[in-house]
Coordinates of C-alpha atoms in Angstrom, one line a residue:
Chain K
X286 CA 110.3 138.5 137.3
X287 CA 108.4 138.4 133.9
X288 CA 105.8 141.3 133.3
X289 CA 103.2 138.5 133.0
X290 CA 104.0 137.8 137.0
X291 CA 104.3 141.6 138.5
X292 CA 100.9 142.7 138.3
X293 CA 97.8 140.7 139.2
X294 CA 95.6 139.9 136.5
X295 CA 92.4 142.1 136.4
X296 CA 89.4 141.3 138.2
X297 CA 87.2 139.3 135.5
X298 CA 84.1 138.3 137.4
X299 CA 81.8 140.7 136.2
X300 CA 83.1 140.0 133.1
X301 CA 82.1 136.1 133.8
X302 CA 78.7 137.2 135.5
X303 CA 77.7 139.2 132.2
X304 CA 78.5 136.1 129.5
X305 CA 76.9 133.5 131.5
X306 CA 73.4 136.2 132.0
X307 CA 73.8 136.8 128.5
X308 CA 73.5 132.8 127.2
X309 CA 71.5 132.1 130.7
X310 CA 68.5 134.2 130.5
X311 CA 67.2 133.1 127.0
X312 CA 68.1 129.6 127.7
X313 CA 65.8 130.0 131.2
X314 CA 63.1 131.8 128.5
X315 CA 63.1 128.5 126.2
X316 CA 63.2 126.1 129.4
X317 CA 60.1 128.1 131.4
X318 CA 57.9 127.4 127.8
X319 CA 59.4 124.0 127.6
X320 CA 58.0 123.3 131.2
X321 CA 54.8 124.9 130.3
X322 CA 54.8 122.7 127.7
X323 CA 55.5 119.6 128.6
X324 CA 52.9 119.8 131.7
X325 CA 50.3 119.2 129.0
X326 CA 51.4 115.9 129.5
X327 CA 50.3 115.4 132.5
X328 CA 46.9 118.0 132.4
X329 CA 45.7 117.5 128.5
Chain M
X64 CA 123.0 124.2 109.4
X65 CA 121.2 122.7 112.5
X66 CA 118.3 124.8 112.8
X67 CA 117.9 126.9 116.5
X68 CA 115.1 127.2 118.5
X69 CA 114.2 130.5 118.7
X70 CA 113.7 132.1 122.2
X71 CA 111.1 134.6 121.1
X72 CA 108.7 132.6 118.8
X73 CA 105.5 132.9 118.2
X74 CA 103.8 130.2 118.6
X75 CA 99.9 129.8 120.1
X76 CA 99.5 126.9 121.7
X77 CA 96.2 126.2 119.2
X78 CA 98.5 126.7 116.2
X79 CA 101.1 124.0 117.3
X80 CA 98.5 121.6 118.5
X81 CA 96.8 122.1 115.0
X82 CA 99.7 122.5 112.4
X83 CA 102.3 120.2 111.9
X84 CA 105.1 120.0 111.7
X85 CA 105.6 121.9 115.0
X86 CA 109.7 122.1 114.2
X87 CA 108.8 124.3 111.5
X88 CA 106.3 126.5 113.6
X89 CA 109.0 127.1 116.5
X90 CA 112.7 126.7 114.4
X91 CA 114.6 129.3 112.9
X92 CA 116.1 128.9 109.7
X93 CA 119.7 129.4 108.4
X94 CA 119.6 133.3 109.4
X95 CA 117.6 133.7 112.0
X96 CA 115.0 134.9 110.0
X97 CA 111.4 132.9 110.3
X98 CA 111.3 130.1 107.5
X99 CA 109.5 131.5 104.8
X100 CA 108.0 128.2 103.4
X101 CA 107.1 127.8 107.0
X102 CA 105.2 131.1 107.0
X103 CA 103.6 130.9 103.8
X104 CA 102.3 127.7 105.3
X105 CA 101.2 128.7 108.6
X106 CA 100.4 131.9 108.5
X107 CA 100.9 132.4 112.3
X108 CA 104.9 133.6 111.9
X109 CA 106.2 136.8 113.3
X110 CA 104.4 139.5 110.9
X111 CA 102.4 137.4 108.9
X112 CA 99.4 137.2 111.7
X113 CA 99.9 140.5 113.1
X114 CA 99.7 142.2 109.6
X115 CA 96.8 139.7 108.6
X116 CA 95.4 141.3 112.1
X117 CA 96.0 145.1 111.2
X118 CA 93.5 145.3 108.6
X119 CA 90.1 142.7 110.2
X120 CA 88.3 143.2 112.6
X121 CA 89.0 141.7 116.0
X122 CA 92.1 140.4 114.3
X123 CA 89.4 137.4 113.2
X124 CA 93.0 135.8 111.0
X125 CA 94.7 135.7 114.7
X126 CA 93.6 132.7 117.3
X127 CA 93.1 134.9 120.2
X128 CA 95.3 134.3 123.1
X129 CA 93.7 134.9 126.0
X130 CA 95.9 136.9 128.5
X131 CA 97.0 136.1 131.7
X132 CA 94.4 135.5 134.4
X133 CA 91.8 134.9 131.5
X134 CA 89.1 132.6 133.1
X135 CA 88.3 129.6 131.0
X136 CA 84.7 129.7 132.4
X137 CA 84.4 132.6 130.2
X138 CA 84.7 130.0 127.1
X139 CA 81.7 128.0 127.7
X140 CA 79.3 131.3 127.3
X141 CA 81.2 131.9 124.4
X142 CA 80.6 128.8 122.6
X143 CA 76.8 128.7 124.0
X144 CA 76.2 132.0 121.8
X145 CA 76.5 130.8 118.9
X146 CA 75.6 127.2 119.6
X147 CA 71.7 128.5 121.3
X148 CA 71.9 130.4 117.5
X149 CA 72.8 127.7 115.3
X150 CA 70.4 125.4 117.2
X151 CA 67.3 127.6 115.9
X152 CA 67.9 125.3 112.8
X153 CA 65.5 122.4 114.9
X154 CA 62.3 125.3 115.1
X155 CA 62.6 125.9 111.4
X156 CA 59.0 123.8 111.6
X157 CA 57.3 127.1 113.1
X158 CA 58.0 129.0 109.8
X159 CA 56.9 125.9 107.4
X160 CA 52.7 126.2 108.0
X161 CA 53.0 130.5 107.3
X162 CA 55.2 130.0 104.5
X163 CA 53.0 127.0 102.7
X164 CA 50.0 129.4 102.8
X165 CA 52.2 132.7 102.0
X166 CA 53.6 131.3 98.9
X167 CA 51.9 128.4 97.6
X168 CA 54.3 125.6 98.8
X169 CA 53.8 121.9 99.7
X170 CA 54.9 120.3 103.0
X171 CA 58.2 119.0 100.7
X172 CA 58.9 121.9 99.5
X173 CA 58.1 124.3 102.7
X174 CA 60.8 121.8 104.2
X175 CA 64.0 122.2 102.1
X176 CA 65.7 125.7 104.0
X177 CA 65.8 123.1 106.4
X178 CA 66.9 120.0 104.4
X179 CA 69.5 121.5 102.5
X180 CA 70.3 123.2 106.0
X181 CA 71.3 119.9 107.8
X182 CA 73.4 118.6 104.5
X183 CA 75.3 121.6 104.2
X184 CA 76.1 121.3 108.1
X185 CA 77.6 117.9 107.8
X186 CA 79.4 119.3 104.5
X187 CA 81.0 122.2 105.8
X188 CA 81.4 120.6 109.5
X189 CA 83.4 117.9 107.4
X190 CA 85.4 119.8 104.8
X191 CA 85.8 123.0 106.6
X192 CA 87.1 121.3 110.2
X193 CA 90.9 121.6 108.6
X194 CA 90.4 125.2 108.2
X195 CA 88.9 125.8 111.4
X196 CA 91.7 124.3 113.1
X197 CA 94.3 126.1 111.0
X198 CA 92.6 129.6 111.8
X199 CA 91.3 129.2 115.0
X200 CA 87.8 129.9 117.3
X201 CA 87.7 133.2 116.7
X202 CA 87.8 133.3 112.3
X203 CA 85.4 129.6 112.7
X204 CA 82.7 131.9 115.0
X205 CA 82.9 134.6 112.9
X206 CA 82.3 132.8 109.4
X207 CA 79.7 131.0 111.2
X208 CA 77.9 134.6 112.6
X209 CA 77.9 136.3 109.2
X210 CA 76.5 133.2 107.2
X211 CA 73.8 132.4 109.7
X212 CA 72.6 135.4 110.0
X213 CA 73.3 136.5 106.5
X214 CA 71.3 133.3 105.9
X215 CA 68.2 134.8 107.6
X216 CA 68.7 138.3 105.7
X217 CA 68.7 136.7 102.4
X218 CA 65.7 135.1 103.1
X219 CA 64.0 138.2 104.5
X220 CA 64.3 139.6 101.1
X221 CA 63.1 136.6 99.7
X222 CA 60.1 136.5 101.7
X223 CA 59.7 140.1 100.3
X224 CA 59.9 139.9 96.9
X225 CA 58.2 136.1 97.5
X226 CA 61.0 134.7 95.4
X227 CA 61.3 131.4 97.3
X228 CA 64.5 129.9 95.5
X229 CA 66.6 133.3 97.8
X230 CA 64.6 131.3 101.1
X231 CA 65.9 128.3 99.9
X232 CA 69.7 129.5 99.2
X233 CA 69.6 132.0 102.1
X234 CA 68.7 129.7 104.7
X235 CA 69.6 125.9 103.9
X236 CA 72.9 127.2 101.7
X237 CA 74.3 130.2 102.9
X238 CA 72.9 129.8 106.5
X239 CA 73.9 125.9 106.7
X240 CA 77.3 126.6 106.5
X241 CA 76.8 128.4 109.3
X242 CA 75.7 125.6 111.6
X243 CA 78.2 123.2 110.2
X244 CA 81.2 125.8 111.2
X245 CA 79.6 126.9 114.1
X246 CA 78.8 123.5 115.0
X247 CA 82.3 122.7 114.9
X248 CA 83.9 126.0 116.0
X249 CA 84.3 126.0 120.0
X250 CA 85.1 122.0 120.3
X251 CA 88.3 122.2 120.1
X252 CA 89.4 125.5 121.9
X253 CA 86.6 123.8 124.8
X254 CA 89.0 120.7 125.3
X255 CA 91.6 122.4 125.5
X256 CA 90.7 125.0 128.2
X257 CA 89.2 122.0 129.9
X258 CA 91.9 118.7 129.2
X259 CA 90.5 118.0 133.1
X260 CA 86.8 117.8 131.8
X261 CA 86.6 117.8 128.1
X262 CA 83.7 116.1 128.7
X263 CA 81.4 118.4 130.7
X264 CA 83.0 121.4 128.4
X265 CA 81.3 119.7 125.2
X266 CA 78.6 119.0 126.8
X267 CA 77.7 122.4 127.4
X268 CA 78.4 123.9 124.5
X269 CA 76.4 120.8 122.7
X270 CA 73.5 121.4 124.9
X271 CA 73.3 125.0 123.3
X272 CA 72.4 123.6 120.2
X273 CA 69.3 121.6 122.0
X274 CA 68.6 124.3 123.5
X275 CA 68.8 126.8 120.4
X276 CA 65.2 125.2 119.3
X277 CA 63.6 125.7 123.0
X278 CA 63.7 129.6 122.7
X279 CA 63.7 129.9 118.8
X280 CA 60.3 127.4 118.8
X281 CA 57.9 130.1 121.0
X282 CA 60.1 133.6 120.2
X283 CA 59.5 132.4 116.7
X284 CA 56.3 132.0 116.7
X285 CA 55.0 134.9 118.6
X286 CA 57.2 137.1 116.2
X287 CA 55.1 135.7 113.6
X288 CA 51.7 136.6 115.7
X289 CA 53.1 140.0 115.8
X290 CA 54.2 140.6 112.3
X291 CA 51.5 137.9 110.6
X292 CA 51.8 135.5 109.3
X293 CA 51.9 136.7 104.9
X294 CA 54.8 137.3 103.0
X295 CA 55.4 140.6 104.4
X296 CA 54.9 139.4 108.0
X297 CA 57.7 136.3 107.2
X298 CA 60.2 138.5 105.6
X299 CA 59.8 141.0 108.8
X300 CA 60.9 137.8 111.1
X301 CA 63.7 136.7 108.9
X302 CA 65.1 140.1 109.1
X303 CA 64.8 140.2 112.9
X304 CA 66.2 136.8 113.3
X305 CA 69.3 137.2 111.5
X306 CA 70.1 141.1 113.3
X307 CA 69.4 139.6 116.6
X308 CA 71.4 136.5 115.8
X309 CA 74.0 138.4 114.9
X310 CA 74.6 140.3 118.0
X311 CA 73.7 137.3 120.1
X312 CA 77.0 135.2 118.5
X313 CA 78.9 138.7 119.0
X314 CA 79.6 138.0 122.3
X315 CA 81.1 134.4 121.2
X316 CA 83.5 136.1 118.6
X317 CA 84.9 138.5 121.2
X318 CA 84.5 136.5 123.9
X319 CA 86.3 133.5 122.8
X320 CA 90.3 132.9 123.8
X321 CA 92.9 130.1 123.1
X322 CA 95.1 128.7 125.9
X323 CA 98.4 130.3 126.5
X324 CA 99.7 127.0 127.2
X325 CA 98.9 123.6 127.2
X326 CA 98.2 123.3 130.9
X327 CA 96.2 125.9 131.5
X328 CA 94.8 124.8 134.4
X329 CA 97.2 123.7 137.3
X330 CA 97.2 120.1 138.4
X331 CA 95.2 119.2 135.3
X332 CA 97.0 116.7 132.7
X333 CA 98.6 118.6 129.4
X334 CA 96.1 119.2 126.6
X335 CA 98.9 117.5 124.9
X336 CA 98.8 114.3 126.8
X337 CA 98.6 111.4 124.8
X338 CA 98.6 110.5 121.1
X339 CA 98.3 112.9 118.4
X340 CA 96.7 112.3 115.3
X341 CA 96.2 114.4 112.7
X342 CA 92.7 114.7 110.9
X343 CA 93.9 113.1 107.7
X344 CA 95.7 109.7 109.6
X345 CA 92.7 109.4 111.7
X346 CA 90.0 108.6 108.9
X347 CA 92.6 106.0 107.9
X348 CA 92.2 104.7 111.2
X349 CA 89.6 101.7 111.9
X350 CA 88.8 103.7 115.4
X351 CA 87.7 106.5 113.6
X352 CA 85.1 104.1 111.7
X353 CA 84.2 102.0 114.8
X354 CA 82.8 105.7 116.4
X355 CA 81.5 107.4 113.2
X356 CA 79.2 103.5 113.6
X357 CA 78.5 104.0 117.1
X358 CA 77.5 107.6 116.4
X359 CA 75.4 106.8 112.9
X360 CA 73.5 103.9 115.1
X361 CA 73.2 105.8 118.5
X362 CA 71.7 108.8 116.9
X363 CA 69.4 106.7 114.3
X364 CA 67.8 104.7 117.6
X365 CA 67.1 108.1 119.1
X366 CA 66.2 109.6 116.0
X367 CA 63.2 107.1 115.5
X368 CA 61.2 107.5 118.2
X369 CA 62.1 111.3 118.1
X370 CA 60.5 111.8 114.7
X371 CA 57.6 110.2 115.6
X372 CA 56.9 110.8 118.9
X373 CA 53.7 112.4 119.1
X374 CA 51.5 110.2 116.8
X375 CA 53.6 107.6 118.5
X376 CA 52.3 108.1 122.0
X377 CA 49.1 108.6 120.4
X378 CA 48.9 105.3 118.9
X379 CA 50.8 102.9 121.5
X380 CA 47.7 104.2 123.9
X381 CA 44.7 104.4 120.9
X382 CA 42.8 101.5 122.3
X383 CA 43.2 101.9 126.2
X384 CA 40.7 103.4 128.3
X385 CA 43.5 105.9 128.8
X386 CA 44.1 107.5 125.5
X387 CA 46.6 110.3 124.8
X388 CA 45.5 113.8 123.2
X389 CA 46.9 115.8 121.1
X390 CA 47.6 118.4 124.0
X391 CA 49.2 115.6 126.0
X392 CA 51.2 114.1 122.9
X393 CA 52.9 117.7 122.5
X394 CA 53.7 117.6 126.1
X395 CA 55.6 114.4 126.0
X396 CA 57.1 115.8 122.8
X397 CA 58.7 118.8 125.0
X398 CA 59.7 116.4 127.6
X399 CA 61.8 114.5 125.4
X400 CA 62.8 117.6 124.1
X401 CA 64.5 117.9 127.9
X402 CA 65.8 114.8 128.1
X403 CA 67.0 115.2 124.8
X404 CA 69.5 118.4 126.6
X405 CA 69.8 117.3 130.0
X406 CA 71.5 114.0 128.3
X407 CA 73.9 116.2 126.5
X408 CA 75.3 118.0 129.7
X409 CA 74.6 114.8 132.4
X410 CA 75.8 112.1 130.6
X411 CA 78.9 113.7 128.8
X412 CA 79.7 115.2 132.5
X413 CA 79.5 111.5 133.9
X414 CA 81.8 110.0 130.9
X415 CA 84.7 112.4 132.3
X416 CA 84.3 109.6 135.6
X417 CA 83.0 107.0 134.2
X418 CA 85.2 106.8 130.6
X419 CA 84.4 107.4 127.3
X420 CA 83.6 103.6 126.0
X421 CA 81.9 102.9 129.4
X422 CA 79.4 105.8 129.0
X423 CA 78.7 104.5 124.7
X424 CA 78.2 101.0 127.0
X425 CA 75.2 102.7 128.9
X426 CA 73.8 104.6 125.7
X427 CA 74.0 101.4 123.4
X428 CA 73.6 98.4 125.5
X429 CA 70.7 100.6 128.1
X430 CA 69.3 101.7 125.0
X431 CA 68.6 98.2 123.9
X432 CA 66.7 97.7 126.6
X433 CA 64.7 100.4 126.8
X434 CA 63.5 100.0 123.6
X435 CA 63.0 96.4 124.4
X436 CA 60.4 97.5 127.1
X437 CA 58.5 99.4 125.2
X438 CA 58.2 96.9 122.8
X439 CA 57.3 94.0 125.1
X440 CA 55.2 96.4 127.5
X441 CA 55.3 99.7 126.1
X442 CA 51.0 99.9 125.6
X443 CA 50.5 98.5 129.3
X444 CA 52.0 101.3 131.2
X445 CA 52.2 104.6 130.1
X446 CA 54.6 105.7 132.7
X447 CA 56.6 103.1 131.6
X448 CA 56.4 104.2 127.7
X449 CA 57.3 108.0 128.4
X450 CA 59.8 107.0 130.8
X451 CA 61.9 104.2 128.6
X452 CA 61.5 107.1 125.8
X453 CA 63.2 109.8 127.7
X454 CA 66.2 107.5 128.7
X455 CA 66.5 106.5 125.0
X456 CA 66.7 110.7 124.3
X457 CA 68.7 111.6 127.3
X458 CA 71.2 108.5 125.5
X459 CA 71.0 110.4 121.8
X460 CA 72.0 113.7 123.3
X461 CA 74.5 111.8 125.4
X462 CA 76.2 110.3 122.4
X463 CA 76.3 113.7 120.6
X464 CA 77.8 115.3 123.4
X465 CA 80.2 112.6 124.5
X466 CA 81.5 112.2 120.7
X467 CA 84.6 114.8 120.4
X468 CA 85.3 113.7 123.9
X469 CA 85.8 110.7 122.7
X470 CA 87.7 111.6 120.0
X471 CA 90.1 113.5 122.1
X472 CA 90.9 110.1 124.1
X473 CA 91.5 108.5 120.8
X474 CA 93.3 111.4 118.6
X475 CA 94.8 114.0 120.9
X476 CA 93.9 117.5 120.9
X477 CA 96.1 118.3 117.8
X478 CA 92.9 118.1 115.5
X479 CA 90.2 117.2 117.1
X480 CA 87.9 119.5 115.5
X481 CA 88.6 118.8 112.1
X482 CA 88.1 115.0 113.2
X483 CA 84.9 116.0 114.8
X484 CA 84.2 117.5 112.0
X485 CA 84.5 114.2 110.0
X486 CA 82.5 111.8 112.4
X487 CA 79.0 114.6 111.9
X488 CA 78.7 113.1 108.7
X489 CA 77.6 109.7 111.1
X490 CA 74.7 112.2 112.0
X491 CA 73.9 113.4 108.4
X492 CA 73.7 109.6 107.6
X493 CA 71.5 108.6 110.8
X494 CA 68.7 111.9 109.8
X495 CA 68.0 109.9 107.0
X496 CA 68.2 106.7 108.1
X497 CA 66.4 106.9 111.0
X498 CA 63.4 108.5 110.0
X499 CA 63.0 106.5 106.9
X500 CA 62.8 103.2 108.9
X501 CA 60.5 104.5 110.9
X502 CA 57.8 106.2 108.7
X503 CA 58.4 103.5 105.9
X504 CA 57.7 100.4 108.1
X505 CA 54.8 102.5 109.8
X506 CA 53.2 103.3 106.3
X507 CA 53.2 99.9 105.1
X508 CA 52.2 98.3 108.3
X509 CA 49.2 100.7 108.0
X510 CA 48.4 99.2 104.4
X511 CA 48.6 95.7 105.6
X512 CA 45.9 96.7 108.1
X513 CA 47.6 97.2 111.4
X514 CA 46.9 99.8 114.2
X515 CA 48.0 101.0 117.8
X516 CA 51.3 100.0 118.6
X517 CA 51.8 97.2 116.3
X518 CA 52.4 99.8 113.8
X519 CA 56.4 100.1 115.8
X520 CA 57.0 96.8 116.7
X521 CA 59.1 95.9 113.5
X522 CA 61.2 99.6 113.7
X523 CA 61.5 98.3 117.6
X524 CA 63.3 95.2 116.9
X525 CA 65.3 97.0 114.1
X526 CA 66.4 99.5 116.8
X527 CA 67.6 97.0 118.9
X528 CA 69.4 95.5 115.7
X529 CA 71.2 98.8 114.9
X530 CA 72.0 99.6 118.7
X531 CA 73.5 96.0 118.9
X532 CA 75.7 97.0 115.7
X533 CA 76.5 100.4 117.8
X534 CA 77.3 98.3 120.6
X535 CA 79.8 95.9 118.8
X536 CA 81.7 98.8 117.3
X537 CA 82.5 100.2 120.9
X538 CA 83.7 97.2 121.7
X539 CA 86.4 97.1 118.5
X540 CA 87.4 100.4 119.9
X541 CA 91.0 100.1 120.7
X542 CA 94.5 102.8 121.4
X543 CA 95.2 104.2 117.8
X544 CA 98.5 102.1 116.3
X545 CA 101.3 104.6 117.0
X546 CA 102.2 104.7 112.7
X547 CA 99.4 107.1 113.4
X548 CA 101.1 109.4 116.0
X549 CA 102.0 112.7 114.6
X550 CA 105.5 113.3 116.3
X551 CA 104.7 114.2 120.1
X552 CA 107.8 115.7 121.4
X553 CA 107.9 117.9 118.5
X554 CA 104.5 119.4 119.4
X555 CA 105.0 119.5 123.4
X556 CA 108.4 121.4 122.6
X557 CA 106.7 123.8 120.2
X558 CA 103.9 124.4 122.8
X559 CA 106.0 125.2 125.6
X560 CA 107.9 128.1 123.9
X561 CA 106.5 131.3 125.7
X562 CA 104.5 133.6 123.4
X563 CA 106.0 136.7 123.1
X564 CA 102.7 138.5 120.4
X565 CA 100.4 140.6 122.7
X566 CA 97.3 139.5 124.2
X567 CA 93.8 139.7 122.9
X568 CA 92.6 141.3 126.4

């Protein structure tokens, strides 16, 4: 058995959780003032 | 002497895929020592990398091999950092109205950061795509990090000492070199952690750049409320930019991790599947040409009625009893704005089902309609108007987005960056091209004595023209002639040899 194969890899979900939160909230900052934006639209 | 493979080569999947030719990556020569001429080309032998790694940081001269068990949903966050950074480059407008009153400029001048910005992005994205390939995510994210951001500390001091020539080099030199590698950086490493979607993958990462403008625009300008809006005030942004930039693509430089294989998903084909072309036989190629026309002409339709888009609005509707403010016309700017990103990640997505010259079909041939309809009935309806102009957006960010997917189909994996690289100059052309038909046939139809929509219906019919062009090219789009083929077996056998280096956990 390789060493790769005789212990499970580690847990990387957190890991995965804290990148996507990192890129995810500022991109969710610029999209809530985009929507505010863009309702102007519709109300100006 | 027959060379022999060697059991315990080291050989990252990225560097085979990239380097050619792959015998001289993964043989031994007479010996059993690495090939020196191969190592002193590569420099990803046995020693070479890892003493090239013992003195950087994060081993930045070392493609990062992501260890076993390494999620590839971990790469998409990674190449979103730095592509939500780079796409600040689209806000730049938020700093041109402070820094005209701050230091005396015109609305020309206030606008070169961002000119020489955009040419220096196609430049480096072009010349530099080799060397991204050759050193990997990890090296292109960094050099993109430290000139962006150095970018923005150069012109913090500039701001200070109100010596606008270190704005001008800071931002649209130094800090365009960042965009153009960092444009380029994760495309490759993307398709080949994703050979199942490259699609979707690209898109993502190519909506970051969209998206980059959507926070920069309002953080940007309330940093600017904060600080004020003089010299001192400017320089005070710039300085917080590039610091906070700078951690923000941190997470992309570590983050970031090359297949260990080429299948690193199972069930999903080989990222190796297919022709390979190298970045040099592909520009020799008339595919290569038919695209880099389909991308110039997608991007200048989109690029027209993006430029203009609030007076526009304001004009198509001047003499209806339902004019459009300025408030409104800023609205349908931000909406386009969307369409502009959801286009990047819902059309790319959908040309992983539908195929790659299917999807160009929609963008060119749909295109052409829509801008059709707003010509015939655009200043009847303005649902109509907003609605035909955020398919035509949703079809630019498409055709960005699709683009290295495309390329993948077409060329392999083995340089696709470097290719990608190539085809942005399409895009340099088109942010010419585009706005100048626009604003020039507007200007003059203004002199002759024209108003309200009639201003656009000449740029209309052009549009159509040019999207017709686009739409001809796809359809010269044909399998590369296998003269072109870089030597396949070669590269699959290299890429299968297990790596022995250690990972970057």
């Amino acid at each position: 058995m390789s060493p790769d194969s005789s212990q499970s890899p580690p847990d990387r979900r957190g890991l995965t959780v804290l990148a996507w939160a990192w890129v995810g909230l500022p991109l969710a900052y610029g999209l809530y003032e985009l929507v505010r934006k863009a309702t102007q639209l519709f109300t100006g | 002497m027959i060379p022999q493979v060697r059991d315990t080569a080291v050989v990252p999947f990225s560097r085979v895929s990239s380097r050619m030719p792959a015998a001289r990556v993964s043989y031994s020569g007479p010996g059993g020592g690495a090939d020196p001429g191969a190592c002193a080309a590569i420099a990803w032998c046995p020693g070479s990398s890892q003493r090239a790694g013992r003195y950087l940081p994060f081993r930045i001269m070392s493609p990062p091999v992501a260890p076993p068990g390494w999620s590839r949903w971990l790469v998409p966050p990674a190449a979103l950092s730095v592509h939500l950074s780079i796409g600040q480059a689209y806000a730049w407008s938020v700093f041109k109205p402070p820094l005209e009153s701050a230091l005396g400029l015109s609305g020309t001048q206030s606008a070169l950061p961002f000119q020489l910005g955009i040419v220096m992005l196609g430049l480096s994205a072009a010349f530099g795509g080799t060397l991204v390939e050759r050193r990997g995510p990890r090296w292109a994210m960094t050099v993109a990090l430290v000139c962006f951001s150095s970018g923005f500390l150069l012109s913090a001091l500039g701001a200070a000492t109100e010596q606008y020539w270190l704005i001008v080099l800071g931002y649209g030199f130094v800090g365009g070199i960042g965009l153009g590698i960092g444009y380029i950086s994760p495309v490759s490493t993307l398709i080949k952690w994703f050979p199942d979607r490259p699609g979707m993958a690209t898109g993502i990462a190519i909506m970051g750049f969209g998206g980059g403008a959507l926070i920069a625009s309002p953080w940007s300008a309330r940093m600017l409320e904060s600080f004020g809006d003089d010299s001192s005030g400017i320089a005070l942004a710039f300085l917080v930019h590039g610091l906070t930039y700078a951690v923000f693509m941190t997470l992309g430089v570590l983050l970031v991790r090359v297949p260990r294989t080429a299948r690193p998903v199972q069930g999903a084909p080989s990222a190796l599947a297919g022709p390979q072309v190298s970045a040099r036989g592909a520009v020799r190629t008339p595919q290569f040409w038919c695209l880099w026309i389909v991308l110039c002409m997608n991007v200048t339709a989109g690029i027209g009625i993006l430029e203009k888009a609030a007076p526009m609005i304001t004009d198509f509707f001047a003499g209806t009893s339902t004019p459009v403010s300025a408030t409104a016309a800023a609205g349908f700017v931000a909406l386009l704005s969307a369409a502009n990103m959801a286009g990047r990640i819902g059309w790319s997505s959908a040309s992983d089902l539908i195929g790659r010259k299917n999807v160009y079909r929609v963008y060119l041939g749909a295109g052409a309609v829509m801008y059709a309809l707003i010509a015939l009935f655009g200043d009847s309806s303005k649902p109509l108007f907003v609605l035909c102009a955020l398919v035509i957006l949703s079809f630019y960010g498409g055709g960005f987005a699709t683009a290295p997917a495309y390329l993948k189909d077409l060329f392999g994996t083995y340089q696709v960056g470097a290719i990608h690289g190539r085809l942005l100059t399409a895009w340099s052309t088109a942010g010419v091209l585009g706005p100048l038909i626009v604003n020039w046939i507007a200007d003059r139809r203004e002199e002759a004595g024209h108003h309200g929509s009639s201003l656009y219906a000449l740029s209309l019919v052009i549009m159509i023209g040019l999207l017709a062009v686009g739409f001809a090219a796809n359809e010269l789009v044909r399998p590369v002639h296998p003269r072109h083929h870089v030597p396949r077996a070669e590269t699959e056998e290299a890429a299968d040899v297990p790596r022995q280096q250690p990972e970057s956990a």
